[in-house]
C-alpha cells in the first residue's frame, strides 16, 4: 500500500461498507473477496476481505494490495506494516448509534456480544477509537500517512459533498465523484440509528 492505498477504517457500523461502495463506484479498485454475502445488516454487501480481517496475525498481503481500497476496522490500524505510505479515510458516527447498530447486528446473528451491556460496548469502543486516533495523529506527524475524516451523517445528508472531498483527498482526476455519490441510498438519510444498511 503506497500513497495511492486507501484503507477505509472506522468502528463497526460507522459506514465503512458505504465508503467502500462509494470508492468502488468512483473507480477505485477495492480489495474484497465476497466471502461475507450481503444480508439484512448490509444489503449491498460488506466489502470485506479475509486477509484484511486477519491483519493482526499476517500482514504479508499488504504489499500486493497497493493501489486498492481496503476495509479495516479501526482496531486493526496499529497492525499495518511499516515501510508503506497510507491514505486513511476514517469514518465517524455517534457512539450511541454505533452501539445500537452493533447490538442489532449481534442479536440478529445470535452472537454472544449481543448480551454485552450498552455501557460496556460504549466504553470499549471509546477506548479503542481513542487509542487508534492517537496513533494516527502520531503517524501523520511523521509523514507516514494522510487522513480524511468523514462523518457518517455527512455522507448520508450530503453524499455529493463527501464524494468531492474524497476526490480531492485522493488527488485523482479519474475519480468519478458523481457516480460515487449516487451509491448512497436516499432512503437511509434520515433514519438515525436504524440506518443500518449503509453501515
mmCIF file of C-alpha atoms in Angstrom:
data_model
loop_
_atom_site.group_PDB
_atom_site.id
_atom_site.type_symbol
_atom_site.label_atom_id
_atom_site.label_comp_id
_atom_site.label_asym_id
_atom_site.label_seq_id
_atom_site.Cartn_x
_atom_site.Cartn_y
_atom_site.Cartn_z
ATOM 1 C CA UNK A 1 0.000 0.000 0.000
ATOM 2 C CA UNK A 2 1.830 3.104 -1.177
ATOM 3 C CA UNK A 3 0.466 6.646 -1.289
ATOM 4 C CA UNK A 4 -2.368 5.518 -3.524
ATOM 5 C CA UNK A 5 -3.506 2.927 -0.985
ATOM 6 C CA UNK A 6 -6.780 3.852 0.633
ATOM 7 C CA UNK A 7 -7.859 1.957 3.739
ATOM 8 C CA UNK A 8 -11.376 2.872 4.886
ATOM 9 C CA UNK A 9 -11.358 2.216 8.633
ATOM 10 C CA UNK A 10 -13.759 3.007 11.444
ATOM 11 C CA UNK A 11 -15.526 1.309 14.277
ATOM 12 C CA UNK A 12 -18.028 -1.355 13.239
ATOM 13 C CA UNK A 13 -21.307 0.157 11.991
ATOM 14 C CA UNK A 14 -19.839 3.574 11.131
ATOM 15 C CA UNK A 15 -20.348 3.450 7.372
ATOM 16 C CA UNK A 16 -17.197 1.653 6.247
ATOM 17 C CA UNK A 17 -19.149 -0.525 3.804
ATOM 18 C CA UNK A 18 -20.874 2.565 2.429
ATOM 19 C CA UNK A 19 -17.494 4.241 1.925
ATOM 20 C CA UNK A 20 -16.199 1.167 0.114
ATOM 21 C CA UNK A 21 -19.259 1.320 -2.162
ATOM 22 C CA UNK A 22 -18.553 4.987 -2.801
ATOM 23 C CA UNK A 23 -14.895 4.352 -3.619
ATOM 24 C CA UNK A 24 -15.725 1.457 -5.932
ATOM 25 C CA UNK A 25 -18.374 3.464 -7.780
ATOM 26 C CA UNK A 26 -15.891 6.295 -8.206
ATOM 27 C CA UNK A 27 -13.444 3.971 -9.917
ATOM 28 C CA UNK A 28 -11.095 2.929 -7.110
ATOM 29 C CA UNK A 29 -10.200 -0.790 -7.160
ATOM 30 C CA UNK A 30 -11.355 -2.427 -3.930
ATOM 31 C CA UNK A 31 -9.931 -5.477 -2.198
ATOM 32 C CA UNK A 32 -12.868 -7.766 -1.486
ATOM 33 C CA UNK A 33 -13.454 -11.492 -1.710
ATOM 34 C CA UNK A 34 -17.249 -11.610 -1.266
ATOM 35 C CA UNK A 35 -16.702 -14.186 1.487
ATOM 36 C CA UNK A 36 -19.371 -12.500 3.588
ATOM 37 C CA UNK A 37 -22.509 -12.089 1.470
ATOM 38 C CA UNK A 38 -24.959 -9.209 1.643
ATOM 39 C CA UNK A 39 -27.681 -9.580 4.253
ATOM 40 C CA UNK A 40 -30.185 -7.502 6.218
ATOM 41 C CA UNK A 41 -27.328 -5.791 8.051
ATOM 42 C CA UNK A 42 -25.669 -4.627 4.835
ATOM 43 C CA UNK A 43 -27.952 -5.039 1.853
ATOM 44 C CA UNK A 44 -25.252 -4.074 -0.655
ATOM 45 C CA UNK A 45 -22.531 -6.222 0.827
ATOM 46 C CA UNK A 46 -19.750 -5.856 3.361
ATOM 47 C CA UNK A 47 -16.786 -5.265 1.005
ATOM 48 C CA UNK A 48 -14.530 -7.278 3.297
ATOM 49 C CA UNK A 49 -11.533 -9.481 2.605
ATOM 50 C CA UNK A 50 -10.452 -12.345 4.828
ATOM 51 C CA UNK A 51 -6.805 -11.318 4.576
ATOM 52 C CA UNK A 52 -7.614 -7.820 5.825
ATOM 53 C CA UNK A 53 -9.627 -9.219 8.725
ATOM 54 C CA UNK A 54 -6.582 -11.303 9.679
ATOM 55 C CA UNK A 55 -4.148 -8.377 9.564
ATOM 56 C CA UNK A 56 -3.293 -8.771 13.250
ATOM 57 C CA UNK A 57 -1.655 -12.132 12.520
ATOM 58 C CA UNK A 58 -0.487 -11.753 8.923
ATOM 59 C CA UNK A 59 0.365 -8.577 7.019
ATOM 60 C CA UNK A 60 2.312 -10.166 4.167
ATOM 61 C CA UNK A 61 -0.570 -9.476 1.750
ATOM 62 C CA UNK A 62 -0.381 -5.705 2.210
ATOM 63 C CA UNK A 63 2.283 -5.042 -0.422
ATOM 64 C CA UNK A 64 0.151 -6.806 -3.040
ATOM 65 C CA UNK A 65 -2.812 -4.559 -2.181
ATOM 66 C CA UNK A 66 -1.143 -1.319 -3.287
ATOM 67 C CA UNK A 67 -3.473 0.945 -5.203
ATOM 68 C CA UNK A 68 -6.602 -0.676 -3.794
ATOM 69 C CA UNK A 69 -9.110 0.386 -1.160
ATOM 70 C CA UNK A 70 -9.178 -1.955 1.826
ATOM 71 C CA UNK A 71 -11.862 -2.076 4.500
ATOM 72 C CA UNK A 72 -10.443 -2.291 8.014
ATOM 73 C CA UNK A 73 -11.980 -1.884 11.436
ATOM 74 C CA UNK A 74 -10.132 0.840 13.300
ATOM 75 C CA UNK A 75 -8.752 -1.621 15.840
ATOM 76 C CA UNK A 76 -6.556 -3.200 13.140
ATOM 77 C CA UNK A 77 -4.816 0.011 12.061
ATOM 78 C CA UNK A 78 -1.926 -0.449 14.539
ATOM 79 C CA UNK A 79 -1.076 -3.676 12.710
ATOM 80 C CA UNK A 80 -0.487 -2.038 9.319
ATOM 81 C CA UNK A 81 3.152 -2.779 8.482
ATOM 82 C CA UNK A 82 5.777 -0.017 8.314
ATOM 83 C CA UNK A 83 7.554 0.842 5.106
ATOM 84 C CA UNK A 84 4.414 1.870 3.243
ATOM 85 C CA UNK A 85 2.544 5.147 2.952
ATOM 86 C CA UNK A 86 -1.194 5.050 3.566
ATOM 87 C CA UNK A 87 -4.186 7.224 2.853
ATOM 88 C CA UNK A 88 -6.708 6.628 5.625
ATOM 89 C CA UNK A 89 -10.374 7.558 5.252
ATOM 90 C CA UNK A 90 -11.599 7.477 8.847
ATOM 91 C CA UNK A 91 -15.340 7.056 9.385
ATOM 92 C CA UNK A 92 -17.058 8.575 12.416
ATOM 93 C CA UNK A 93 -20.535 8.085 13.875
ATOM 94 C CA UNK A 94 -22.041 8.995 17.276
ATOM 95 C CA UNK A 95 -21.156 6.246 19.744
ATOM 96 C CA UNK A 96 -24.742 5.730 20.881
ATOM 97 C CA UNK A 97 -25.707 4.962 17.277
ATOM 98 C CA UNK A 98 -22.717 2.665 16.802
ATOM 99 C CA UNK A 99 -23.650 0.734 19.937
ATOM 100 C CA UNK A 100 -27.324 0.459 18.956
ATOM 101 C CA UNK A 101 -26.490 -0.661 15.421
ATOM 102 C CA UNK A 102 -23.844 -3.131 16.576
ATOM 103 C CA UNK A 103 -26.238 -4.595 19.136
ATOM 104 C CA UNK A 104 -28.899 -5.164 16.472
ATOM 105 C CA UNK A 105 -26.358 -6.866 14.243
ATOM 106 C CA UNK A 106 -25.042 -9.118 17.028
ATOM 107 C CA UNK A 107 -28.552 -10.055 18.119
ATOM 108 C CA UNK A 108 -29.541 -10.794 14.526
ATOM 109 C CA UNK A 109 -26.522 -13.089 14.213
ATOM 110 C CA UNK A 110 -27.205 -14.538 17.692
ATOM 111 C CA UNK A 111 -23.670 -13.765 18.833
ATOM 112 C CA UNK A 112 -22.637 -13.562 22.472
ATOM 113 C CA UNK A 113 -21.662 -9.905 22.172
ATOM 114 C CA UNK A 114 -25.328 -9.090 21.820
ATOM 115 C CA UNK A 115 -25.658 -9.722 25.552
ATOM 116 C CA UNK A 116 -22.965 -7.186 26.461
ATOM 117 C CA UNK A 117 -24.379 -4.063 28.100
ATOM 118 C CA UNK A 118 -24.605 -0.864 26.074
ATOM 119 C CA UNK A 119 -22.360 0.906 28.570
ATOM 120 C CA UNK A 120 -19.680 -1.782 28.298
ATOM 121 C CA UNK A 121 -19.770 -1.606 24.499
ATOM 122 C CA UNK A 122 -19.613 2.185 24.635
ATOM 123 C CA UNK A 123 -16.583 2.157 26.946
ATOM 124 C CA UNK A 124 -14.801 -0.415 24.802
ATOM 125 C CA UNK A 125 -15.425 1.450 21.562
ATOM 126 C CA UNK A 126 -14.473 4.818 23.073
ATOM 127 C CA UNK A 127 -11.196 3.435 24.398
ATOM 128 C CA UNK A 128 -10.324 1.728 21.126
ATOM 129 C CA UNK A 129 -11.095 4.688 18.902
ATOM 130 C CA UNK A 130 -9.151 6.998 21.234
ATOM 131 C CA UNK A 131 -6.094 4.771 21.038
ATOM 132 C CA UNK A 132 -6.307 4.470 17.265
ATOM 133 C CA UNK A 133 -6.836 8.203 16.821
ATOM 134 C CA UNK A 134 -3.729 8.985 18.890
ATOM 135 C CA UNK A 135 -1.705 6.559 16.786
ATOM 136 C CA UNK A 136 -2.994 8.012 13.513
ATOM 137 C CA UNK A 137 -2.151 11.560 14.536
ATOM 138 C CA UNK A 138 1.346 10.490 15.578
ATOM 139 C CA UNK A 139 1.902 8.714 12.265
ATOM 140 C CA UNK A 140 0.591 11.695 10.314
ATOM 141 C CA UNK A 141 3.057 13.967 12.101
ATOM 142 C CA UNK A 142 5.807 11.585 10.979
ATOM 143 C CA UNK A 143 4.594 11.790 7.382
ATOM 144 C CA UNK A 144 3.689 8.099 7.231
ATOM 145 C CA UNK A 145 0.052 8.621 6.247
ATOM 146 C CA UNK A 146 -2.668 11.087 5.336
ATOM 147 C CA UNK A 147 -6.095 11.127 6.989
ATOM 148 C CA UNK A 148 -9.509 12.199 5.733
ATOM 149 C CA UNK A 149 -12.193 12.297 8.430
ATOM 150 C CA UNK A 150 -15.715 11.563 7.175
ATOM 151 C CA UNK A 151 -18.784 11.664 9.381
ATOM 152 C CA UNK A 152 -21.493 9.101 8.744
ATOM 153 C CA UNK A 153 -24.361 11.585 8.738
ATOM 154 C CA UNK A 154 -22.498 13.932 6.385
ATOM 155 C CA UNK A 155 -22.202 11.070 3.913
ATOM 156 C CA UNK A 156 -25.942 10.396 4.190
ATOM 157 C CA UNK A 157 -27.100 14.014 4.013
ATOM 158 C CA UNK A 158 -24.545 15.343 1.502
ATOM 159 C CA UNK A 159 -23.087 12.453 -0.491
ATOM 160 C CA UNK A 160 -22.033 14.750 -3.333
ATOM 161 C CA UNK A 161 -20.045 16.936 -0.958
ATOM 162 C CA UNK A 162 -18.382 13.946 0.666
ATOM 163 C CA UNK A 163 -17.575 12.423 -2.731
ATOM 164 C CA UNK A 164 -15.898 15.682 -3.774
ATOM 165 C CA UNK A 165 -13.852 15.668 -0.570
ATOM 166 C CA UNK A 166 -12.804 12.087 -1.264
ATOM 167 C CA UNK A 167 -11.816 13.011 -4.828
ATOM 168 C CA UNK A 168 -9.676 15.893 -3.557
ATOM 169 C CA UNK A 169 -8.097 13.660 -0.915
ATOM 170 C CA UNK A 170 -7.203 11.008 -3.474
ATOM 171 C CA UNK A 171 -5.836 13.648 -5.823
ATOM 172 C CA UNK A 172 -7.138 11.786 -8.845
ATOM 173 C CA UNK A 173 -8.902 13.439 -11.766
ATOM 174 C CA UNK A 174 -10.110 9.970 -12.753
ATOM 175 C CA UNK A 175 -12.288 9.601 -9.638
ATOM 176 C CA UNK A 176 -15.953 9.899 -10.661
ATOM 177 C CA UNK A 177 -17.450 11.854 -7.757
ATOM 178 C CA UNK A 178 -20.912 11.950 -9.320
ATOM 179 C CA UNK A 179 -21.066 8.166 -9.685
ATOM 180 C CA UNK A 180 -19.637 7.760 -6.187
ATOM 181 C CA UNK A 181 -22.305 9.982 -4.621
ATOM 182 C CA UNK A 182 -25.011 8.073 -6.461
ATOM 183 C CA UNK A 183 -24.497 4.867 -4.480
ATOM 184 C CA UNK A 184 -25.632 6.414 -1.188
ATOM 185 C CA UNK A 185 -29.230 5.332 -0.660
ATOM 186 C CA UNK A 186 -31.516 8.365 -0.154
ATOM 187 C CA UNK A 187 -33.961 6.283 1.901
ATOM 188 C CA UNK A 188 -31.328 5.927 4.624
ATOM 189 C CA UNK A 189 -30.580 9.613 5.014
ATOM 190 C CA UNK A 190 -32.978 10.387 7.858
ATOM 191 C CA UNK A 191 -33.319 7.075 9.675
ATOM 192 C CA UNK A 192 -30.894 7.762 12.528
ATOM 193 C CA UNK A 193 -29.858 4.647 14.413
ATOM 194 C CA UNK A 194 -31.959 2.480 12.114
ATOM 195 C CA UNK A 195 -29.963 3.447 9.029
ATOM 196 C CA UNK A 196 -28.012 0.212 9.150
ATOM 197 C CA UNK A 197 -27.939 -0.986 5.577
ATOM 198 C CA UNK A 198 -25.252 1.548 4.712
ATOM 199 C CA UNK A 199 -23.058 0.764 7.715
#
